[in-house]
Amino acid sequence: MSEAIDPRFFVGEQQGFTVTDDSTAQWCMKKIKEAEADKKMWRKHYEAQMEKVNKAADESIAYFTAKLEEYFASVPHKATKTQESYTLPGGKLIRKKQQPKFETDDEALVPWLEDNFMSQLVKVKKSADWAALKKVVSVTPDGEHVATDEGEIIPGVTVTQRPDVFKVEMGDEA
C-alpha cells in the first residue's frame, strides 16, 4: 500500500499549488498513479470483505430458513392446490408446489403427433404445441415419462420432477 493520500491534495483543496516544471509535473503523475493504485487496492479489499459478508449472510439465511421449514412442517397450515402457508405476526411461511419441468424433443414428438392423428397439436413451424398436448397427456407413475390415456408412452418428452419451493415473506414487524 502506498503512503496515505494527503487530504490537502483532493480536488478543490489545492488553492496555492501550481505545476511549474517537468519535475513537479512528474510528481503529480506519481501521485495520480499512487491514488489509482490505492483505489484499486481498496476496491479489492472491500470486494473480498463483501464476499465474506455475503457468504456469512447467505449461510445464516439458509440456516434460519431451514429451521422455519422444520417448524412449518410441525404446525397445522393452510393448504390450497398450489401452495401451503402459515401466517405469523411478522410474516408468512409459504411452500409453493412446483410443476414438473418438461423437456421436449420436437424431432421425436412431432412425428408421433402426426402419426396419431393429433396434427392439430403441431404448430405450423413443425414444433409440438406443448401447451395443448400437456392438457391431454399425463405423467406416468414413475414420474419420468408422459403417456396417453391408453398408457402409450410418448417419445420426445423428458420429465424432470422438481422439489417444492419454500420461502419466507417478511412483514413489517419482523
Coordinates of N, CA, C and O in Angstrom, one line a residue:
M1 N 0.9 -1.2 0.0 CA 0.0 0.0 0.0 C 0.9 1.2 0.0 O 1.9 1.3 0.7
S2 N 0.5 2.2 -0.8 CA 1.3 3.5 -0.8 C 1.1 4.3 0.4 O 0.2 4.0 1.2
E3 N 1.8 5.3 0.6 CA 1.6 6.2 1.7 C 0.2 6.8 1.6 O -0.4 6.9 0.6
A4 N -0.3 7.2 2.8 CA -1.7 7.7 2.8 C -1.7 9.0 1.9 O -0.8 9.7 1.9
I5 N -2.8 9.1 1.3 CA -3.0 10.3 0.4 C -3.3 11.5 1.3 O -4.1 11.5 2.2
D6 N -2.5 12.6 1.0 CA -2.7 13.8 1.8 C -4.0 14.5 1.4 O -4.2 14.8 0.2
P7 N -4.9 14.6 2.4 CA -6.2 15.2 2.0 C -6.2 16.6 1.4 O -7.1 17.0 0.8
R8 N -5.0 17.3 1.6 CA -4.9 18.6 1.1 C -4.8 18.6 -0.5 O -5.0 19.6 -1.1
F9 N -4.6 17.4 -1.0 CA -4.4 17.3 -2.5 C -5.7 16.8 -3.2 O -5.7 16.5 -4.4
F10 N -6.8 16.8 -2.5 CA -8.0 16.4 -3.1 C -8.5 17.6 -3.9 O -8.2 18.7 -3.6
V11 N -9.3 17.3 -5.0 CA -9.8 18.4 -5.8 C -10.5 19.4 -5.0 O -11.3 19.1 -4.1
G12 N -10.2 20.7 -5.3 CA -10.9 21.8 -4.5 C -10.1 22.2 -3.3 O -10.4 23.2 -2.7
E13 N -9.0 21.5 -2.9 CA -8.2 21.8 -1.8 C -6.8 22.3 -2.1 O -6.0 22.4 -1.2
Q14 N -6.5 22.5 -3.4 CA -5.1 22.8 -3.8 C -5.0 24.3 -4.2 O -4.3 24.6 -5.2
Q15 N -5.5 25.2 -3.5 CA -5.5 26.6 -3.9 C -4.2 27.1 -4.3 O -4.0 27.8 -5.3
G16 N -3.1 26.9 -3.5 CA -1.8 27.5 -3.8 C -0.9 26.7 -4.7 O 0.2 27.1 -4.9
F17 N -1.3 25.5 -5.1 CA -0.4 24.6 -5.8 C -0.5 24.9 -7.3 O -1.5 24.9 -7.9
T18 N 0.7 25.0 -8.0 CA 0.8 25.2 -9.4 C 2.0 24.3 -9.9 O 3.0 24.2 -9.3
V19 N 1.7 23.7 -11.0 CA 2.8 22.9 -11.7 C 3.6 23.9 -12.5 O 3.1 24.6 -13.4
T20 N 4.9 23.9 -12.2 CA 5.8 24.9 -12.8 C 6.9 24.3 -13.7 O 7.5 25.1 -14.4
D21 N 7.1 23.0 -13.6 CA 8.2 22.4 -14.3 C 8.0 20.9 -14.5 O 7.0 20.4 -14.0
D22 N 8.8 20.3 -15.3 CA 8.7 18.9 -15.5 C 8.8 18.0 -14.3 O 8.1 17.0 -14.1
S23 N 9.6 18.5 -13.3 CA 9.8 17.7 -12.1 C 8.5 17.7 -11.3 O 8.0 16.7 -10.8
T24 N 7.8 18.9 -11.2 CA 6.5 19.0 -10.5 C 5.4 18.2 -11.2 O 4.6 17.5 -10.6
A25 N 5.5 18.3 -12.5 CA 4.5 17.5 -13.3 C 4.7 16.0 -13.1 O 3.7 15.3 -13.0
Q26 N 5.9 15.6 -13.1 CA 6.2 14.2 -12.8 C 5.7 13.8 -11.5 O 5.2 12.7 -11.3
W27 N 5.9 14.6 -10.5 CA 5.5 14.3 -9.1 C 3.9 14.2 -9.1 O 3.4 13.3 -8.5
C28 N 3.2 15.0 -9.8 CA 1.8 14.9 -9.9 C 1.4 13.6 -10.5 O 0.4 13.0 -10.1
M29 N 2.1 13.2 -11.6 CA 1.8 11.9 -12.2 C 2.0 10.8 -11.3 O 1.2 9.8 -11.2
K30 N 3.1 10.9 -10.4 CA 3.3 9.8 -9.4 C 2.2 9.8 -8.4 O 1.7 8.7 -8.0
K31 N 1.7 10.9 -8.0 CA 0.6 11.0 -7.1 C -0.7 10.4 -7.7 O -1.5 9.7 -7.0
I32 N -0.9 10.7 -8.9 CA -2.1 10.1 -9.6 C -2.0 8.6 -9.6 O -2.9 7.8 -9.3
K33 N -0.8 8.1 -10.0 CA -0.6 6.6 -10.1 C -0.8 6.0 -8.7 O -1.4 4.9 -8.6
E34 N -0.3 6.7 -7.6 CA -0.5 6.2 -6.3 C -2.0 6.1 -5.9 O -2.4 5.2 -5.3
A35 N -2.7 7.2 -6.3 CA -4.1 7.3 -5.9 C -4.9 6.2 -6.7 O -5.8 5.5 -6.1
E36 N -4.5 5.9 -7.9 CA -5.1 4.8 -8.7 C -4.8 3.5 -8.1 O -5.7 2.6 -8.0
A37 N -3.6 3.3 -7.6 CA -3.2 2.0 -7.0 C -4.0 1.9 -5.7 O -4.4 0.8 -5.4
D38 N -4.1 2.9 -4.9 CA -4.8 2.9 -3.7 C -6.3 2.5 -3.9 O -6.9 1.7 -3.2
K39 N -6.9 3.2 -4.9 CA -8.3 2.9 -5.3 C -8.5 1.4 -5.6 O -9.4 0.8 -5.2
K40 N -7.5 0.9 -6.5 CA -7.6 -0.5 -6.9 C -7.5 -1.4 -5.7 O -8.2 -2.4 -5.5
M41 N -6.5 -1.1 -4.8 CA -6.2 -2.0 -3.7 C -7.4 -2.0 -2.7 O -7.9 -3.0 -2.3
W42 N -8.0 -0.8 -2.5 CA -9.2 -0.7 -1.5 C -10.4 -1.4 -2.2 O -11.2 -2.0 -1.5
R43 N -10.6 -1.3 -3.5 CA -11.7 -1.9 -4.1 C -11.6 -3.4 -3.9 O -12.6 -4.1 -3.6
K44 N -10.4 -4.0 -4.2 CA -10.2 -5.4 -4.0 C -10.4 -5.8 -2.5 O -11.1 -6.8 -2.3
H45 N -9.9 -5.0 -1.6 CA -10.1 -5.3 -0.2 C -11.6 -5.3 0.2 O -12.0 -6.3 0.8
Y46 N -12.3 -4.3 -0.2 CA -13.7 -4.3 0.1 C -14.6 -5.3 -0.6 O -15.6 -5.8 -0.1
E47 N -14.2 -5.7 -1.9 CA -14.9 -6.7 -2.6 C -14.7 -8.0 -1.8 O -15.6 -8.8 -1.7
A48 N -13.5 -8.3 -1.3 CA -13.2 -9.5 -0.6 C -14.0 -9.5 0.7 O -14.6 -10.5 1.1
Q49 N -14.1 -8.4 1.4 CA -14.9 -8.2 2.6 C -16.4 -8.5 2.3 O -17.1 -9.2 3.0
M50 N -16.9 -7.9 1.2 CA -18.3 -8.1 0.8 C -18.6 -9.6 0.5 O -19.6 -10.1 0.8
E51 N -17.6 -10.3 -0.1 CA -17.8 -11.7 -0.4 C -18.0 -12.5 0.9 O -18.8 -13.3 1.1
K52 N -17.1 -12.1 1.9 CA -17.2 -12.8 3.2 C -18.6 -12.5 3.9 O -19.2 -13.4 4.5
V53 N -19.0 -11.2 3.9 CA -20.2 -10.8 4.5 C -21.4 -11.5 3.8 O -22.3 -12.0 4.4
N54 N -21.4 -11.5 2.4 CA -22.5 -12.1 1.7 C -22.5 -13.6 2.0 O -23.6 -14.2 2.1
K55 N -21.4 -14.3 2.0 CA -21.3 -15.7 2.3 C -21.9 -16.0 3.7 O -22.7 -16.9 3.9
A56 N -21.5 -15.2 4.7 CA -22.0 -15.4 6.1 C -23.5 -15.1 6.1 O -24.2 -15.9 6.8
A57 N -23.9 -14.1 5.4 CA -25.4 -13.8 5.4 C -26.2 -14.9 4.8 O -27.2 -15.3 5.3
D58 N -25.7 -15.4 3.6 CA -26.4 -16.5 2.9 C -26.5 -17.7 3.7 O -27.5 -18.4 3.8
E59 N -25.4 -18.0 4.5 CA -25.4 -19.2 5.3 C -26.4 -19.0 6.5 O -27.1 -19.9 6.8
S60 N -26.4 -17.8 7.0 CA -27.4 -17.5 8.1 C -28.8 -17.6 7.6 O -29.7 -18.2 8.3
I61 N -29.1 -17.0 6.5 CA -30.4 -17.1 5.9 C -30.8 -18.5 5.6 O -32.0 -18.9 5.9
A62 N -29.9 -19.3 5.0 CA -30.2 -20.7 4.8 C -30.5 -21.5 6.1 O -31.4 -22.3 6.1
Y63 N -29.7 -21.2 7.1 CA -29.9 -21.9 8.4 C -31.3 -21.6 9.0 O -32.0 -22.5 9.3
F64 N -31.6 -20.3 9.1 CA -32.9 -19.9 9.7 C -34.1 -20.3 8.8 O -35.1 -20.7 9.3
T65 N -33.9 -20.3 7.5 CA -35.0 -20.7 6.6 C -35.2 -22.2 6.8 O -36.4 -22.7 6.9
A66 N -34.2 -23.0 7.0 CA -34.3 -24.4 7.2 C -35.0 -24.7 8.6 O -35.9 -25.5 8.7
K67 N -34.7 -23.9 9.6 CA -35.4 -24.0 10.9 C -36.8 -23.7 10.8 O -37.7 -24.3 11.4
L68 N -37.1 -22.6 10.0 CA -38.5 -22.2 9.8 C -39.3 -23.3 9.0 O -40.5 -23.6 9.2
E69 N -38.6 -24.0 8.0 CA -39.2 -25.0 7.3 C -39.5 -26.2 8.2 O -40.6 -26.8 8.1
E70 N -38.6 -26.5 9.1 CA -38.9 -27.6 10.1 C -40.1 -27.2 10.9 O -41.0 -28.1 11.2
Y71 N -40.2 -26.0 11.4 CA -41.3 -25.5 12.2 C -42.6 -25.6 11.4 O -43.6 -26.1 11.9
F72 N -42.5 -25.2 10.2 CA -43.7 -25.2 9.3 C -44.3 -26.6 9.2 O -45.5 -26.8 9.2
A73 N -43.4 -27.6 9.1 CA -43.8 -29.0 8.9 C -44.5 -29.5 10.2 O -45.3 -30.4 10.2
S74 N -44.3 -28.8 11.4 CA -44.8 -29.3 12.6 C -46.1 -28.6 13.0 O -46.7 -29.0 14.0
V75 N -46.5 -27.6 12.3 CA -47.8 -26.9 12.7 C -48.8 -27.0 11.6 O -48.5 -27.2 10.4
P76 N -50.1 -27.0 12.0 CA -51.2 -27.1 11.0 C -51.1 -25.8 10.2 O -51.0 -24.7 10.7
H77 N -51.2 -25.9 8.9 CA -51.1 -24.8 8.0 C -52.2 -24.9 6.9 O -52.7 -26.0 6.6
K78 N -52.5 -23.8 6.3 CA -53.5 -23.7 5.2 C -52.9 -24.3 3.9 O -51.8 -23.9 3.6
A79 N -53.7 -25.1 3.3 CA -53.2 -25.7 2.0 C -54.2 -25.5 0.9 O -55.4 -25.6 1.1
T80 N -53.7 -25.1 -0.2 CA -54.5 -25.0 -1.4 C -53.9 -25.9 -2.5 O -52.9 -26.6 -2.2
K81 N -54.4 -25.9 -3.7 CA -53.9 -26.8 -4.7 C -52.5 -26.4 -5.1 O -51.7 -27.3 -5.5
T82 N -52.1 -25.2 -5.0 CA -50.8 -24.7 -5.5 C -49.8 -24.4 -4.4 O -48.6 -24.3 -4.6
Q83 N -50.3 -24.2 -3.1 CA -49.3 -23.9 -2.1 C -49.9 -24.2 -0.7 O -51.0 -24.4 -0.5
E84 N -48.9 -24.2 0.3 CA -49.3 -24.3 1.7 C -48.7 -23.1 2.4 O -47.7 -22.6 2.0
S85 N -49.5 -22.6 3.4 CA -49.0 -21.4 4.0 C -49.3 -21.4 5.5 O -50.3 -22.0 6.0
Y86 N -48.5 -20.6 6.3 CA -48.7 -20.5 7.7 C -48.4 -19.0 8.0 O -47.3 -18.5 7.7
T87 N -49.4 -18.3 8.6 CA -49.2 -16.9 8.9 C -48.7 -16.7 10.3 O -49.3 -17.2 11.3
L88 N -47.7 -15.8 10.4 CA -47.1 -15.4 11.7 C -47.4 -13.9 11.9 O -47.6 -13.2 10.8
P89 N -47.3 -13.3 13.1 CA -47.4 -11.9 13.2 C -46.4 -11.1 12.3 O -46.7 -10.0 11.8
G90 N -45.2 -11.7 12.1 CA -44.2 -11.0 11.4 C -44.0 -11.3 10.0 O -43.1 -10.9 9.3
G91 N -44.9 -12.2 9.4 CA -44.8 -12.6 8.0 C -45.5 -13.9 7.8 O -46.4 -14.3 8.5
K92 N -45.1 -14.5 6.7 CA -45.8 -15.7 6.2 C -44.8 -16.7 5.8 O -43.8 -16.4 5.1
L93 N -45.0 -18.0 6.2 CA -44.2 -19.1 5.7 C -45.0 -19.8 4.5 O -46.2 -20.1 4.7
I94 N -44.3 -20.0 3.4 CA -45.0 -20.5 2.2 C -44.2 -21.6 1.6 O -43.0 -21.5 1.4
R95 N -44.9 -22.7 1.2 CA -44.3 -23.8 0.4 C -45.2 -23.8 -0.8 O -46.3 -24.2 -0.8
K96 N -44.5 -23.4 -2.0 CA -45.2 -23.5 -3.3 C -44.9 -24.8 -4.0 O -43.8 -25.2 -4.0
K97 N -46.0 -25.3 -4.5 CA -45.8 -26.6 -5.3 C -45.3 -26.2 -6.7 O -45.8 -25.2 -7.3
Q98 N -44.3 -26.9 -7.1 CA -43.8 -26.7 -8.5 C -44.3 -27.7 -9.5 O -44.5 -28.8 -9.1
Q99 N -44.6 -27.2 -10.6 CA -45.0 -28.1 -11.7 C -43.7 -28.8 -12.2 O -42.6 -28.3 -12.1
P100 N -43.8 -30.0 -12.7 CA -42.6 -30.7 -13.2 C -42.1 -29.9 -14.4 O -42.8 -29.2 -15.1
K101 N -40.8 -30.1 -14.7 CA -40.2 -29.4 -15.8 C -40.2 -30.4 -17.0 O -39.8 -31.6 -16.8
F102 N -40.7 -30.0 -18.1 CA -40.8 -30.9 -19.3 C -39.7 -30.5 -20.3 O -39.7 -29.3 -20.6
E103 N -39.0 -31.4 -20.8 CA -38.1 -31.1 -21.9 C -38.6 -31.9 -23.2 O -38.8 -33.1 -23.1
T104 N -38.9 -31.2 -24.2 CA -39.5 -31.8 -25.4 C -38.4 -31.9 -26.5 O -37.6 -31.1 -26.7
D105 N -38.6 -33.0 -27.3 CA -37.7 -33.2 -28.5 C -38.7 -33.2 -29.7 O -39.3 -34.2 -29.9
D106 N -38.7 -32.0 -30.4 CA -39.7 -31.9 -31.5 C -39.4 -32.9 -32.6 O -40.4 -33.3 -33.3
E107 N -38.2 -33.4 -32.8 CA -37.9 -34.3 -33.8 C -38.6 -35.7 -33.6 O -38.9 -36.4 -34.5
A108 N -38.8 -36.0 -32.3 CA -39.5 -37.2 -31.9 C -41.0 -37.0 -31.7 O -41.8 -37.8 -32.1
L109 N -41.3 -35.9 -31.1 CA -42.7 -35.6 -30.7 C -43.6 -35.3 -31.9 O -44.7 -35.8 -32.0
V110 N -43.1 -34.5 -32.8 CA -43.9 -34.0 -33.9 C -44.4 -35.2 -34.8 O -45.5 -35.4 -35.1
P111 N -43.4 -36.1 -35.2 CA -43.9 -37.3 -36.0 C -44.9 -38.1 -35.2 O -45.9 -38.7 -35.8
W112 N -44.7 -38.3 -33.9 CA -45.6 -39.0 -33.1 C -47.0 -38.4 -33.2 O -48.0 -39.1 -33.3
L113 N -47.1 -37.1 -33.0 CA -48.4 -36.4 -33.0 C -49.1 -36.6 -34.4 O -50.3 -36.9 -34.5
E114 N -48.3 -36.5 -35.5 CA -48.8 -36.6 -36.8 C -49.3 -38.0 -37.1 O -50.4 -38.3 -37.7
D115 N -48.5 -39.0 -36.6 CA -48.9 -40.4 -36.8 C -50.1 -40.8 -36.0 O -50.8 -41.8 -36.3
N116 N -50.4 -40.1 -34.9 CA -51.5 -40.5 -34.0 C -52.7 -39.5 -34.2 O -53.4 -39.3 -33.2
F117 N -52.8 -38.9 -35.4 CA -53.9 -38.0 -35.7 C -54.1 -36.9 -34.7 O -55.2 -36.5 -34.4
M118 N -53.0 -36.3 -34.3 CA -53.0 -35.1 -33.4 C -52.3 -34.0 -34.1 O -51.7 -33.2 -33.4
S119 N -52.4 -33.9 -35.4 CA -51.6 -32.8 -36.1 C -52.1 -31.4 -35.7 O -51.4 -30.5 -35.9
Q120 N -53.3 -31.3 -35.2 CA -53.8 -30.0 -34.7 C -53.0 -29.5 -33.5 O -53.0 -28.3 -33.2
L121 N -52.2 -30.4 -32.9 CA -51.3 -30.1 -31.8 C -49.9 -29.7 -32.3 O -49.1 -29.5 -31.5
V122 N -49.7 -29.7 -33.6 CA -48.4 -29.4 -34.2 C -48.5 -27.9 -34.7 O -49.4 -27.6 -35.5
K123 N -47.6 -27.1 -34.3 CA -47.6 -25.7 -34.7 C -47.1 -25.7 -36.2 O -46.4 -26.6 -36.6
V124 N -47.4 -24.6 -36.9 CA -47.0 -24.5 -38.3 C -45.5 -24.7 -38.5 O -45.1 -25.3 -39.5
K125 N -44.7 -24.2 -37.6 CA -43.3 -24.4 -37.7 C -42.8 -25.8 -37.4 O -41.6 -26.0 -37.2
K126 N -43.7 -26.7 -37.3 CA -43.3 -28.1 -37.1 C -42.7 -28.3 -35.7 O -41.7 -28.9 -35.5
S127 N -43.3 -27.7 -34.7 CA -42.9 -28.0 -33.3 C -44.2 -28.4 -32.6 O -45.3 -28.0 -33.0
A128 N -44.1 -29.1 -31.5 CA -45.2 -29.6 -30.8 C -45.9 -28.4 -30.1 O -45.2 -27.5 -29.6
D129 N -47.2 -28.4 -30.1 CA -48.0 -27.4 -29.3 C -48.0 -28.0 -27.9 O -49.0 -28.6 -27.5
W130 N -47.0 -27.7 -27.1 CA -46.8 -28.3 -25.8 C -47.9 -27.9 -24.9 O -48.4 -28.8 -24.1
A131 N -48.3 -26.7 -24.9 CA -49.4 -26.2 -24.0 C -50.7 -27.1 -24.2 O -51.3 -27.5 -23.3
A132 N -51.0 -27.3 -25.5 CA -52.2 -28.1 -25.8 C -52.0 -29.6 -25.5 O -52.9 -30.3 -24.9
L133 N -50.8 -30.1 -25.9 CA -50.6 -31.6 -25.6 C -50.5 -31.9 -24.1 O -51.0 -32.9 -23.7
K134 N -50.0 -31.0 -23.4 CA -49.8 -31.1 -21.9 C -51.2 -31.4 -21.3 O -51.3 -32.1 -20.3
K135 N -52.3 -30.8 -21.9 CA -53.6 -30.9 -21.3 C -54.2 -32.3 -21.6 O -55.1 -32.7 -20.9
V136 N -53.7 -33.0 -22.6 CA -54.3 -34.3 -23.0 C -53.4 -35.5 -22.6 O -53.7 -36.6 -23.0
V137 N -52.3 -35.3 -21.9 CA -51.4 -36.4 -21.5 C -51.2 -36.3 -20.0 O -51.6 -35.3 -19.4
S138 N -50.6 -37.3 -19.5 CA -50.3 -37.3 -18.0 C -48.9 -37.9 -17.8 O -48.4 -38.7 -18.6
V139 N -48.4 -37.5 -16.7 CA -47.1 -38.1 -16.3 C -47.3 -39.5 -15.8 O -48.2 -39.8 -15.1
T140 N -46.4 -40.4 -16.2 CA -46.5 -41.8 -15.8 C -46.2 -41.9 -14.3 O -45.6 -41.0 -13.7
P141 N -46.7 -43.0 -13.7 CA -46.5 -43.2 -12.3 C -45.0 -43.1 -11.8 O -44.7 -42.7 -10.7
D142 N -44.1 -43.5 -12.7 CA -42.7 -43.4 -12.4 C -42.1 -42.0 -12.4 O -41.0 -41.7 -12.0
G143 N -43.0 -41.1 -12.9 CA -42.6 -39.6 -12.9 C -41.6 -39.3 -14.0 O -41.0 -38.2 -14.0
E144 N -41.2 -40.2 -14.9 CA -40.2 -39.9 -15.9 C -40.6 -39.7 -17.3 O -39.9 -39.3 -18.1
H145 N -41.9 -40.1 -17.6 CA -42.4 -40.0 -19.0 C -43.8 -39.4 -19.0 O -44.4 -39.3 -17.9
V146 N -44.3 -39.1 -20.2 CA -45.7 -38.7 -20.3 C -46.4 -39.8 -21.2 O -45.7 -40.4 -22.1
A147 N -47.7 -40.0 -21.0 CA -48.4 -41.0 -21.7 C -49.8 -40.6 -22.1 O -50.3 -39.7 -21.5
T148 N -50.3 -41.3 -23.1 CA -51.7 -41.0 -23.5 C -52.6 -41.6 -22.4 O -52.2 -42.4 -21.5
D149 N -53.9 -41.4 -22.6 CA -54.9 -42.0 -21.7 C -54.9 -43.5 -21.7 O -55.2 -44.2 -20.8
E150 N -54.5 -44.1 -22.9 CA -54.4 -45.5 -23.1 C -53.1 -46.1 -22.5 O -52.9 -47.3 -22.5
G151 N -52.2 -45.2 -22.0 CA -51.0 -45.7 -21.4 C -49.7 -45.7 -22.3 O -48.7 -46.2 -21.9
E152 N -49.9 -45.3 -23.6 CA -48.8 -45.3 -24.5 C -47.8 -44.2 -24.2 O -48.2 -43.0 -24.1
I153 N -46.5 -44.5 -23.9 CA -45.5 -43.5 -23.6 C -45.2 -42.7 -24.8 O -45.0 -43.3 -25.9
I154 N -45.2 -41.4 -24.7 CA -44.9 -40.5 -25.9 C -43.4 -40.2 -26.0 O -42.8 -39.8 -25.0
P155 N -42.9 -40.5 -27.1 CA -41.4 -40.2 -27.3 C -41.2 -38.7 -27.4 O -42.1 -38.0 -27.8
G156 N -40.0 -38.3 -27.1 CA -39.6 -36.9 -27.3 C -39.9 -36.0 -26.1 O -39.8 -34.8 -26.2
V157 N -40.3 -36.6 -25.0 CA -40.6 -35.7 -23.8 C -39.9 -36.4 -22.6 O -40.0 -37.5 -22.3
T158 N -39.1 -35.6 -21.9 CA -38.4 -36.0 -20.7 C -39.0 -35.2 -19.6 O -39.2 -34.0 -19.6
V159 N -39.3 -35.9 -18.5 CA -39.9 -35.2 -17.3 C -38.9 -35.2 -16.2 O -38.2 -36.2 -15.9
T160 N -38.7 -34.0 -15.6 CA -37.8 -33.9 -14.5 C -38.6 -33.4 -13.3 O -39.1 -32.2 -13.4
Q161 N -38.8 -34.2 -12.3 CA -39.5 -33.7 -11.1 C -38.7 -32.7 -10.4 O -37.5 -32.8 -10.3
R162 N -39.4 -31.6 -9.9 CA -38.7 -30.6 -9.2 C -39.3 -30.5 -7.8 O -40.5 -30.7 -7.6
P163 N -38.4 -30.2 -6.8 CA -38.9 -30.1 -5.4 C -39.8 -28.8 -5.2 O -39.7 -27.9 -5.9
D164 N -40.6 -28.9 -4.2 CA -41.4 -27.7 -3.8 C -40.4 -26.6 -3.4 O -39.3 -26.9 -3.0
V165 N -40.9 -25.4 -3.5 CA -40.1 -24.2 -3.1 C -40.6 -23.7 -1.8 O -41.8 -23.5 -1.6
F166 N -39.7 -23.5 -0.9 CA -40.1 -22.9 0.4 C -39.5 -21.5 0.5 O -38.4 -21.3 0.2
K167 N -40.3 -20.5 0.9 CA -39.8 -19.2 1.1 C -40.4 -18.5 2.3 O -41.4 -18.9 2.8
V168 N -39.7 -17.5 2.7 CA -40.2 -16.7 3.9 C -40.5 -15.3 3.4 O -39.6 -14.7 2.8
E169 N -41.7 -14.8 3.6 CA -42.0 -13.4 3.3 C -42.0 -12.6 4.6 O -42.7 -13.0 5.5
M170 N -41.3 -11.6 4.6 CA -41.2 -10.7 5.7 C -42.3 -9.7 5.8 O -42.6 -9.1 4.8
G171 N -42.9 -9.5 6.9 CA -43.8 -8.4 7.2 C -43.1 -7.2 7.8 O -41.9 -7.2 8.0
D172 N -43.9 -6.2 8.2 CA -43.3 -5.0 8.8 C -42.8 -5.3 10.2 O -41.9 -4.6 10.7
E173 N -43.3 -6.3 10.9 CA -42.9 -6.5 12.3 C -41.7 -7.4 12.5 O -41.2 -7.5 13.6
A174 N -41.2 -8.0 11.4 CA -40.1 -9.0 11.5 C -38.8 -8.2 11.9 O -38.5 -7.1 11.6

